[in-house]
Short mmCIF file of C-alpha atoms (C1' of nucleotides) in Angstrom, two decimals:
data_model
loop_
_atom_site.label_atom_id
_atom_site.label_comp_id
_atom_site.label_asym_id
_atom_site.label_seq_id
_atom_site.Cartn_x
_atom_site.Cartn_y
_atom_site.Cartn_z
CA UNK A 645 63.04 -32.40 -72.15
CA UNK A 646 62.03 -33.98 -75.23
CA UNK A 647 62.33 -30.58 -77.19
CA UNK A 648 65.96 -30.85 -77.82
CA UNK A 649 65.84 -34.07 -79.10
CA UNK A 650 62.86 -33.07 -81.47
CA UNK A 651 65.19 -29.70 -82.28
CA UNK A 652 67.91 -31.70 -83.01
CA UNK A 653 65.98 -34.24 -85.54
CA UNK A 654 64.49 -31.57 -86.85
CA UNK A 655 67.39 -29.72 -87.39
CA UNK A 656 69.06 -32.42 -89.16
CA UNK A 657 66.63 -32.47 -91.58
CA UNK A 658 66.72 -29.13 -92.47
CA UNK A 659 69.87 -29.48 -94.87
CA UNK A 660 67.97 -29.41 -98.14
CA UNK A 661 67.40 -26.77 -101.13
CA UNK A 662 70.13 -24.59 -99.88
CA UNK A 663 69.13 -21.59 -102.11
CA UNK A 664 67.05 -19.59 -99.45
CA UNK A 665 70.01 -19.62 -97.19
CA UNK A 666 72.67 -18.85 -99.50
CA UNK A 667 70.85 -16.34 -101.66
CA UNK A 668 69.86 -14.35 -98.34
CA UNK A 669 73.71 -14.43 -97.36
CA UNK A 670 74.71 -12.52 -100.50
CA UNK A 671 72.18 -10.19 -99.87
CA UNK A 672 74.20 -9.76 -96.57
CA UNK A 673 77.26 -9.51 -97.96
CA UNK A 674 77.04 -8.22 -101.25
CA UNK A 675 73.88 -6.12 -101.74
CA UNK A 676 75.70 -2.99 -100.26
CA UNK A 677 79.09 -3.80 -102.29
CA UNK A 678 76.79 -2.98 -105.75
CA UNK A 679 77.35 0.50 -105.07
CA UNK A 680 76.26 3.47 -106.84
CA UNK A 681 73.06 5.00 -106.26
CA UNK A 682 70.32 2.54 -107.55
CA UNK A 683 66.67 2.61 -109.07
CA UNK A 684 63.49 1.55 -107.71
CA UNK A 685 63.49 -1.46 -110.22
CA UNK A 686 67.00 -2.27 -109.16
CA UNK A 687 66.14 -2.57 -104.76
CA UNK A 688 62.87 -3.87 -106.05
CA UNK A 689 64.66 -6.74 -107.54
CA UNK A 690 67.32 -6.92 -105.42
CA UNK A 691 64.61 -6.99 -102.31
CA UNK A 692 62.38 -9.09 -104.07
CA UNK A 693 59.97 -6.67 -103.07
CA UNK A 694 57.45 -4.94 -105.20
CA UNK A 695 58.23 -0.98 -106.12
CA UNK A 696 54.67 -0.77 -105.18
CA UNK A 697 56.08 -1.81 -101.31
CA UNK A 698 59.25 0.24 -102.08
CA UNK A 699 56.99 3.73 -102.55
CA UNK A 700 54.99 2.52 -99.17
CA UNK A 701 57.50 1.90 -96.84
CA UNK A 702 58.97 5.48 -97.93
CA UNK A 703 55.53 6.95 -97.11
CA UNK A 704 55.58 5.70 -94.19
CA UNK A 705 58.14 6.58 -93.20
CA UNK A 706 60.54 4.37 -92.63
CA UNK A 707 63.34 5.29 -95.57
CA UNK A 708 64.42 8.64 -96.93
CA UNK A 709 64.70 8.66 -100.66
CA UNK A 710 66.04 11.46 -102.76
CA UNK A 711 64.87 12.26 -106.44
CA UNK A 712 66.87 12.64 -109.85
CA UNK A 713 66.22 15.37 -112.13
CA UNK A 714 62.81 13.38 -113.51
CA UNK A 715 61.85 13.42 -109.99
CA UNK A 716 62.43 9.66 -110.05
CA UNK A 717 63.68 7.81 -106.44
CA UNK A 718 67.84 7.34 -106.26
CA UNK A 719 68.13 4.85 -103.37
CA UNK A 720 72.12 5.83 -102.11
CA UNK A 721 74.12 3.56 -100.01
CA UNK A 722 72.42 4.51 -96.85
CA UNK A 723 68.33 3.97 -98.17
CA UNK A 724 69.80 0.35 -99.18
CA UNK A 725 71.28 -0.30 -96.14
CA UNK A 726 68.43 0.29 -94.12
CA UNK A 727 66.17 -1.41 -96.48
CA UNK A 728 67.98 -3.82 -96.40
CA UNK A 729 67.68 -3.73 -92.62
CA UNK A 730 63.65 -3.26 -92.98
CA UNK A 731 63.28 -6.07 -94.97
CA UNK A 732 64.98 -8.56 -93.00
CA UNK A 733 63.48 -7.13 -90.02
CA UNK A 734 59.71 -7.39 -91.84
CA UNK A 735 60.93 -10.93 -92.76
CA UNK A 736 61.28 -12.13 -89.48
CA UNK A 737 58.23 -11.28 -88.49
CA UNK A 738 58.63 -7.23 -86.57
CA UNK A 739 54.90 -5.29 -87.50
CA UNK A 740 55.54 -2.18 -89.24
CA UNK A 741 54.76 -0.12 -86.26
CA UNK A 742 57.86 -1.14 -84.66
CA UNK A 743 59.60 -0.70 -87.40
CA UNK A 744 58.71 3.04 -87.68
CA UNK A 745 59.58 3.20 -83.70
CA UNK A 746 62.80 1.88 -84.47
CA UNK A 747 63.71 4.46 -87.01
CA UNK A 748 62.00 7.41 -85.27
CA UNK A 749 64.37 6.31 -82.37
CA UNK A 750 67.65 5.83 -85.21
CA UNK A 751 66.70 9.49 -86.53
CA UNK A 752 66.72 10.85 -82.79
CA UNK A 753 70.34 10.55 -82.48
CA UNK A 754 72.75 8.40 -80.34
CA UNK A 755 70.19 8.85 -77.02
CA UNK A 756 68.34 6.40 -77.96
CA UNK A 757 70.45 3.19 -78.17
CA UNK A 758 69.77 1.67 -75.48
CA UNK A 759 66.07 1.60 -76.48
CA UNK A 760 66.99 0.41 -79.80
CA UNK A 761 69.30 -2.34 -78.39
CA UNK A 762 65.81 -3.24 -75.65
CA UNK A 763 63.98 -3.60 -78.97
CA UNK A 764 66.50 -5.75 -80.77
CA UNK A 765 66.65 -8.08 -77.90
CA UNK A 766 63.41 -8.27 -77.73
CA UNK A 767 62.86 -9.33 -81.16
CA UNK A 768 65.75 -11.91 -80.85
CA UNK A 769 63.66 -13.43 -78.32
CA UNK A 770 60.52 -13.43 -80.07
CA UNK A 771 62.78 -15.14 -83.44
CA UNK A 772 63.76 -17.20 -80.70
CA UNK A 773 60.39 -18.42 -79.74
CA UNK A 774 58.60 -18.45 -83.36
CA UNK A 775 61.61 -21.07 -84.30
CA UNK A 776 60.97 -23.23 -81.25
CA UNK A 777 57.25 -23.18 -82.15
CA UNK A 778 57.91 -23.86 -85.44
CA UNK A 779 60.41 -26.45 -84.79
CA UNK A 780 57.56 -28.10 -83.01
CA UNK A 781 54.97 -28.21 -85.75
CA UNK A 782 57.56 -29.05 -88.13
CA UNK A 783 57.95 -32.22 -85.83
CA UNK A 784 54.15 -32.82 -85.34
CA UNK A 785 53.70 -32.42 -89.03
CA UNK A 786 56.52 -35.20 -90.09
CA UNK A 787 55.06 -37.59 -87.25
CA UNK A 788 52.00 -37.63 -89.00
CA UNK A 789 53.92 -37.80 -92.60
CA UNK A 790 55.23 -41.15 -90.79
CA UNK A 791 52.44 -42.32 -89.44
CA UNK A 792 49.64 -41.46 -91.59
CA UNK A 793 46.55 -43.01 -90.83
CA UNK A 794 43.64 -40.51 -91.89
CA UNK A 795 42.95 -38.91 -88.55
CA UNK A 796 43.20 -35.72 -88.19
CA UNK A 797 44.78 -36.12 -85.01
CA UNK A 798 48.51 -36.72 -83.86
CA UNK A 799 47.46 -40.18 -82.02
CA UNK A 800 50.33 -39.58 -79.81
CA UNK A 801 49.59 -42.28 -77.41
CA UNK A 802 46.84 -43.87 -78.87
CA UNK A 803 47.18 -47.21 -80.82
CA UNK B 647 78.28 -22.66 -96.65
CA UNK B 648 78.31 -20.27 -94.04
CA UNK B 649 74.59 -21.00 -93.76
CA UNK B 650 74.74 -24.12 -91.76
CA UNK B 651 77.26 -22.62 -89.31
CA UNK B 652 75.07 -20.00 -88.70
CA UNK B 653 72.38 -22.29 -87.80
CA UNK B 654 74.34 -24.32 -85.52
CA UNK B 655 75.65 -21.22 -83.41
CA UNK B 656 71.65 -20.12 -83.62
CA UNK B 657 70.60 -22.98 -82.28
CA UNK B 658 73.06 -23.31 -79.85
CA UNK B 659 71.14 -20.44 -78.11
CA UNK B 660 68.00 -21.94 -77.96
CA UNK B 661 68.02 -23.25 -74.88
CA UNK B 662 66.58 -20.73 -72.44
CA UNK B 663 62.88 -20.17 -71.76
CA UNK B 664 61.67 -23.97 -72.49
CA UNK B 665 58.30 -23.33 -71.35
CA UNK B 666 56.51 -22.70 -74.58
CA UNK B 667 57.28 -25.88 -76.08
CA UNK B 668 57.19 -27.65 -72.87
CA UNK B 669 53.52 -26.80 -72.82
CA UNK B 670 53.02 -27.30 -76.23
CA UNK B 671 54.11 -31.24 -76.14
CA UNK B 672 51.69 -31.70 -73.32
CA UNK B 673 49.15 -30.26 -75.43
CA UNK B 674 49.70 -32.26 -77.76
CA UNK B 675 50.14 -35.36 -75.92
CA UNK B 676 47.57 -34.70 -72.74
CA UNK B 677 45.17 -32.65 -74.17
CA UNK B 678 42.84 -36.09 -75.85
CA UNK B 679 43.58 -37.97 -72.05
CA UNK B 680 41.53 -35.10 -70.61
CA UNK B 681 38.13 -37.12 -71.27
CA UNK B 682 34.85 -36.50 -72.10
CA UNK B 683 33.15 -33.47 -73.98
CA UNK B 684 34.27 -29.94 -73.32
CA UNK B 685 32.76 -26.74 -73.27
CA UNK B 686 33.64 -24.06 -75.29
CA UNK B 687 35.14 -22.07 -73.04
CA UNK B 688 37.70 -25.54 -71.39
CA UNK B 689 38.61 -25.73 -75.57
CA UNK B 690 39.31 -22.26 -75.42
CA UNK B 691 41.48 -22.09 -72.86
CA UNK B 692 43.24 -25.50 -73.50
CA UNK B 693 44.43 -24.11 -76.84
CA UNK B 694 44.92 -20.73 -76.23
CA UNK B 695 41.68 -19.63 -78.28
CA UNK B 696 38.88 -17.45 -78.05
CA UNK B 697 35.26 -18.66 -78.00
CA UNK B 698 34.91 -15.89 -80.79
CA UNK B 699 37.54 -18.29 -82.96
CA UNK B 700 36.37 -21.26 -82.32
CA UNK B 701 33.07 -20.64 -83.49
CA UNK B 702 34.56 -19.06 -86.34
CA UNK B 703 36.27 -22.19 -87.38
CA UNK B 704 33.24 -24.40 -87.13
CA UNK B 705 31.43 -21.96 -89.36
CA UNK B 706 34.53 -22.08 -91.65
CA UNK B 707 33.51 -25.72 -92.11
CA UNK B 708 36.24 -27.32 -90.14
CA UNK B 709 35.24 -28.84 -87.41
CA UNK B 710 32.16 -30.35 -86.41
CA UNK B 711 30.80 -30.06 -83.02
CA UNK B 712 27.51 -31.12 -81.66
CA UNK B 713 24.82 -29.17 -78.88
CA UNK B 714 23.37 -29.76 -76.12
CA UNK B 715 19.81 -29.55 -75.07
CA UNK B 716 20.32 -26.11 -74.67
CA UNK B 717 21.50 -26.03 -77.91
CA UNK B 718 25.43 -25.16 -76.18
CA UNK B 719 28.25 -26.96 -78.18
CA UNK B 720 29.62 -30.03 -76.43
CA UNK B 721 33.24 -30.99 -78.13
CA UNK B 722 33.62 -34.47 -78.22
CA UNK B 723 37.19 -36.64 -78.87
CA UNK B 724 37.32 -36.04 -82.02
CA UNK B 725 36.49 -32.46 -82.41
CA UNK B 726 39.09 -31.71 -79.85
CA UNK B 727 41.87 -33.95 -81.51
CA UNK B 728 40.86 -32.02 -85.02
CA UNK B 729 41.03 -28.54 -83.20
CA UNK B 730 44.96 -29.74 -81.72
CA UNK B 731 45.67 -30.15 -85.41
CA UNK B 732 43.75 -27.23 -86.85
CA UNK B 733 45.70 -24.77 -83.97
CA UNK B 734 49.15 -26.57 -84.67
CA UNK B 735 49.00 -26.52 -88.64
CA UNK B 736 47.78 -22.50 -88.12
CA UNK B 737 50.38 -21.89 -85.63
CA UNK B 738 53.00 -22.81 -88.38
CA UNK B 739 51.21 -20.81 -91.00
CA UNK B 740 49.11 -22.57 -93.18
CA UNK B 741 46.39 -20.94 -94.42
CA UNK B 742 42.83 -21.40 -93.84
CA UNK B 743 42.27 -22.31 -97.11
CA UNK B 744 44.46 -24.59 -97.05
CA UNK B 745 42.88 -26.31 -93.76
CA UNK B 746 39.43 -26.33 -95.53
CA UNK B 747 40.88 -27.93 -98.42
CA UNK B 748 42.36 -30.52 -96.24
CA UNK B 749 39.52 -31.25 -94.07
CA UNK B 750 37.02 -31.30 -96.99
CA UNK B 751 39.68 -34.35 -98.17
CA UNK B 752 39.41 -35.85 -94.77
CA UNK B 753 35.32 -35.72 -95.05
CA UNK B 754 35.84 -37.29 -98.64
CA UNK B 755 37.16 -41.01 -97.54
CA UNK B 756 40.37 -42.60 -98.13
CA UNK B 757 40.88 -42.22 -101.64
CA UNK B 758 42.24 -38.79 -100.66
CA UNK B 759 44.77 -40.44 -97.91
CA UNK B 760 47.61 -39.40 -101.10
CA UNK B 761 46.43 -35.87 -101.85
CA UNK B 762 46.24 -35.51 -98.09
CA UNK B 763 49.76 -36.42 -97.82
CA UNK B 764 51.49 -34.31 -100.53
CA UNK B 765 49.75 -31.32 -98.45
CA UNK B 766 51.54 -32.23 -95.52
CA UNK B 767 54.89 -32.76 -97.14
CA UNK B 768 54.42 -29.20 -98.94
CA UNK B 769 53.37 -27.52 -95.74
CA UNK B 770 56.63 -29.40 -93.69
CA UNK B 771 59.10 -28.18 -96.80
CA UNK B 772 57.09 -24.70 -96.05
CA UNK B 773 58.34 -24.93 -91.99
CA UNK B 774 61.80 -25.67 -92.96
CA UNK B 775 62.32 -23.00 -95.39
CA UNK B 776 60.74 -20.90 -92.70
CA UNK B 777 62.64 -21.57 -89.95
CA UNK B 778 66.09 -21.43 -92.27
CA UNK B 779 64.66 -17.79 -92.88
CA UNK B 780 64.15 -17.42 -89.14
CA UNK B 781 67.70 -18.81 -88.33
CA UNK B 782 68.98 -16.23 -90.51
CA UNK B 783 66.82 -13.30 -89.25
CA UNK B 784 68.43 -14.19 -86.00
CA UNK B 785 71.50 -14.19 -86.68
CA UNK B 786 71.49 -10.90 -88.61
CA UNK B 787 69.76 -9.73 -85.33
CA UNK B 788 72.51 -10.65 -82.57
CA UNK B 789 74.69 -9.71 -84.95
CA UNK B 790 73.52 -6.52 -85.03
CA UNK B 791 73.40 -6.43 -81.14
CA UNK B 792 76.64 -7.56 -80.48
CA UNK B 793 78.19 -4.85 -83.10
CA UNK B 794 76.00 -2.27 -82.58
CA UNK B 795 76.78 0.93 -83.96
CA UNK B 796 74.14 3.11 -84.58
CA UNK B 797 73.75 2.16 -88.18
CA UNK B 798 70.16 0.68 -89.34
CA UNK B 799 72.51 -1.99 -91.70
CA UNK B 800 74.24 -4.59 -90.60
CA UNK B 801 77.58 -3.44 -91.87
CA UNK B 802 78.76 -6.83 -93.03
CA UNK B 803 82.35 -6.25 -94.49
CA UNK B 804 82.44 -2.84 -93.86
CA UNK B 805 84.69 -0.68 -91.29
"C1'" DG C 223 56.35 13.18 -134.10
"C1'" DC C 224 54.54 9.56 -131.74
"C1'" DT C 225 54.73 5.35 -129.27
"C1'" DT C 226 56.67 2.63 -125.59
"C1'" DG C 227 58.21 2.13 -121.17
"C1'" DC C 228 59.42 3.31 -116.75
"C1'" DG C 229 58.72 6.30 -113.48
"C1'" DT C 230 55.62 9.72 -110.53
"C1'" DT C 231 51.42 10.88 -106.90
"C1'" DC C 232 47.26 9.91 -104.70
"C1'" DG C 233 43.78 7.50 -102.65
"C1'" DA C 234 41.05 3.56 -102.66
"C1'" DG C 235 40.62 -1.48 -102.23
"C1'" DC C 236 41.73 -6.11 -100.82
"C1'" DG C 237 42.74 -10.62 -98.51
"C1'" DC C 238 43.44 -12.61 -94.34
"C1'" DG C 239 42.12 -13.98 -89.84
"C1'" DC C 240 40.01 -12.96 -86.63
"C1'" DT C 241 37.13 -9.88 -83.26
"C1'" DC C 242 33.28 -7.74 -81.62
"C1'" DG C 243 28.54 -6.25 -80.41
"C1'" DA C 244 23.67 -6.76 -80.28
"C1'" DA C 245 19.82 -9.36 -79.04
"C1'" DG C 246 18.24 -13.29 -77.00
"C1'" DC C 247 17.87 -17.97 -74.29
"C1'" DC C 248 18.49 -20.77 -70.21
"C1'" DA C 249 19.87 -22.05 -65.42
"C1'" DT C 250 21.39 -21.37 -61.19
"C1'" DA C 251 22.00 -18.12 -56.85
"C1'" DG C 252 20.15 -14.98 -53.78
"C1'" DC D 272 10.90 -13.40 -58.68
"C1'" DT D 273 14.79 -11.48 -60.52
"C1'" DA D 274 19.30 -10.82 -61.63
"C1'" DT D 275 23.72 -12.69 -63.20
"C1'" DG D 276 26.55 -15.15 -66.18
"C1'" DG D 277 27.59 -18.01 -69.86
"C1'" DC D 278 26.18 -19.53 -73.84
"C1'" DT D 279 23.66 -18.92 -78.69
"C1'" DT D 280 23.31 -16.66 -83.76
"C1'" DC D 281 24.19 -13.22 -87.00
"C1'" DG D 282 26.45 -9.90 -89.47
"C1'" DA D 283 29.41 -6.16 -89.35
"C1'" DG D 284 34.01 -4.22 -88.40
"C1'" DC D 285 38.93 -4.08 -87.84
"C1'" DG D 286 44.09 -4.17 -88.12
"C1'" DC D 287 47.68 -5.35 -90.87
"C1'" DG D 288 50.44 -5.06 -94.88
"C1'" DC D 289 50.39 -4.44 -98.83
"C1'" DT D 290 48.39 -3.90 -103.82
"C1'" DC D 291 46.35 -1.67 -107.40
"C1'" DG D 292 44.51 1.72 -110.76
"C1'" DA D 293 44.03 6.20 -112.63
"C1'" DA D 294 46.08 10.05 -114.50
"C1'" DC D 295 50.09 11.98 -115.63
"C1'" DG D 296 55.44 13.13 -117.04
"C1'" DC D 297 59.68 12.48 -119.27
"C1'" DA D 298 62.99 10.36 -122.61
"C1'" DA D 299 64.80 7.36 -125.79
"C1'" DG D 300 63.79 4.68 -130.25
"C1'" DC D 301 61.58 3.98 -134.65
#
DNA sequence: GCTTGCGTTCGAGCGCGCTCGAAGCCATAG
DNA sequence: CTATGGCTTCGAGCGCGCTCGAACGCAAGC
């Protein structure tokens, strides 16, 4: 009904500070291409995650990290790629316990795809629905940008 | 760049299940036409609360609501038209802090009406960045679907 | 040779937003 | 008269996802 029309005004809007976007697209693209097994400062960085978070998400599983002769963590191609995964997967909102189903199910072997691929879906859908929600407050909360009165109310309606 | 392409095509595929934000507009149209003071447990249910919460957000400070004679809380207009907004500025993430902050400016008078303001316009900037992080999320995650290998990375570039 | 800096392990602590349970009051139904 | 159900207050507890600090190790630089 009216939600496409508030999607679409909303959407229209959204073609500001680019740098989110295009800085999360080279992590796409690129992050893998810096090959060479890296550091835990390096994914920290690269992740903008903490090493703290690094060390956690290994102990819980959800990574495999070998050690250098210092016994400090060498992420190889593969830990990046799947941190890589993890974190845009954590971004978007999937709790860790998934997360640790998921890979349980990745280190069973080729079985399990088609649970991985039910799980997948079913976080598309939920992206799906936390951007329609959100697409909705964003809408509420320019209305009242527009109309500001001092109620704390939308007034939708009302005079 | 690619970015806005990618939002496009994600958007594109928004249009199944429109019953969440089909119910959500009548909330936030209908819900103040339902007259006269509620009960705890009608505001619970018309916004998808528990009693539990509710009373936890009057105790947080934001929201008053009155009693009855025996002393159970009767929700007048206003409470319930500061509850829509409470529940949609928490649904898009802004903290409670946040929502104190902002109600303890609404309790303060109009000479707040431009503090109150740049909140809003920092917590809309916040949606949009959120949902361009959300549009990407998804699109990593089809993505993923559509090629899937086996492989916890996407596998952008490679074979 | 010693300091600086970056890493290690381990377990505890924290901030957020609820969520729950106990103990009690009141009103209506049987 | 009593039992049921829905509300009240209060404070404690919980689930999540980190986040931090202590105590230590190794290695390069002054």
């Amino acid at each position: 009904m009216a939600t496409d029309e508030l999607m679409a005004r909303a959407l229209a809007m959204l073609g500001d500070d680019d740098e989110l976007s295009v800085e999360a697209i080279h992590r796409l693209t690129d992050a893998t291409s810096a090959d060479g097994p890296m550091t835990i400062a390096e994914i920290a960085d690269m992740l903008d995650l903490s090493p703290h978070t690094l060390r956690y998400y290994e102990r819980a599983g959800l990574v495999e990290v070998g050690r250098d002769s210092n016994g400090y963590r060498v992420y190889d191609a593969e830990a990046v790629r799947r941190l890589i995964f993890l974190t845009r997967m954590r971004l978007s909102g999937m709790p860790m316990r998934d997360l640790q189903h998921y890979i349980a199910l990745v280190d069973a072997g080729d079985d399990t795809v088609p649970e991985r691929l039910d799980m997948l879906i079913e976080h598309r859908d939920t992206i799906r629905r936390r951007i329609r929600e959100l697409t909705l407050s964003l809408a509420a909360t320019e209305y009242k940008i527009a109309t500001y009165g001092g109620t704390t109310g939308p007034d939708v309606g009302s005079a």
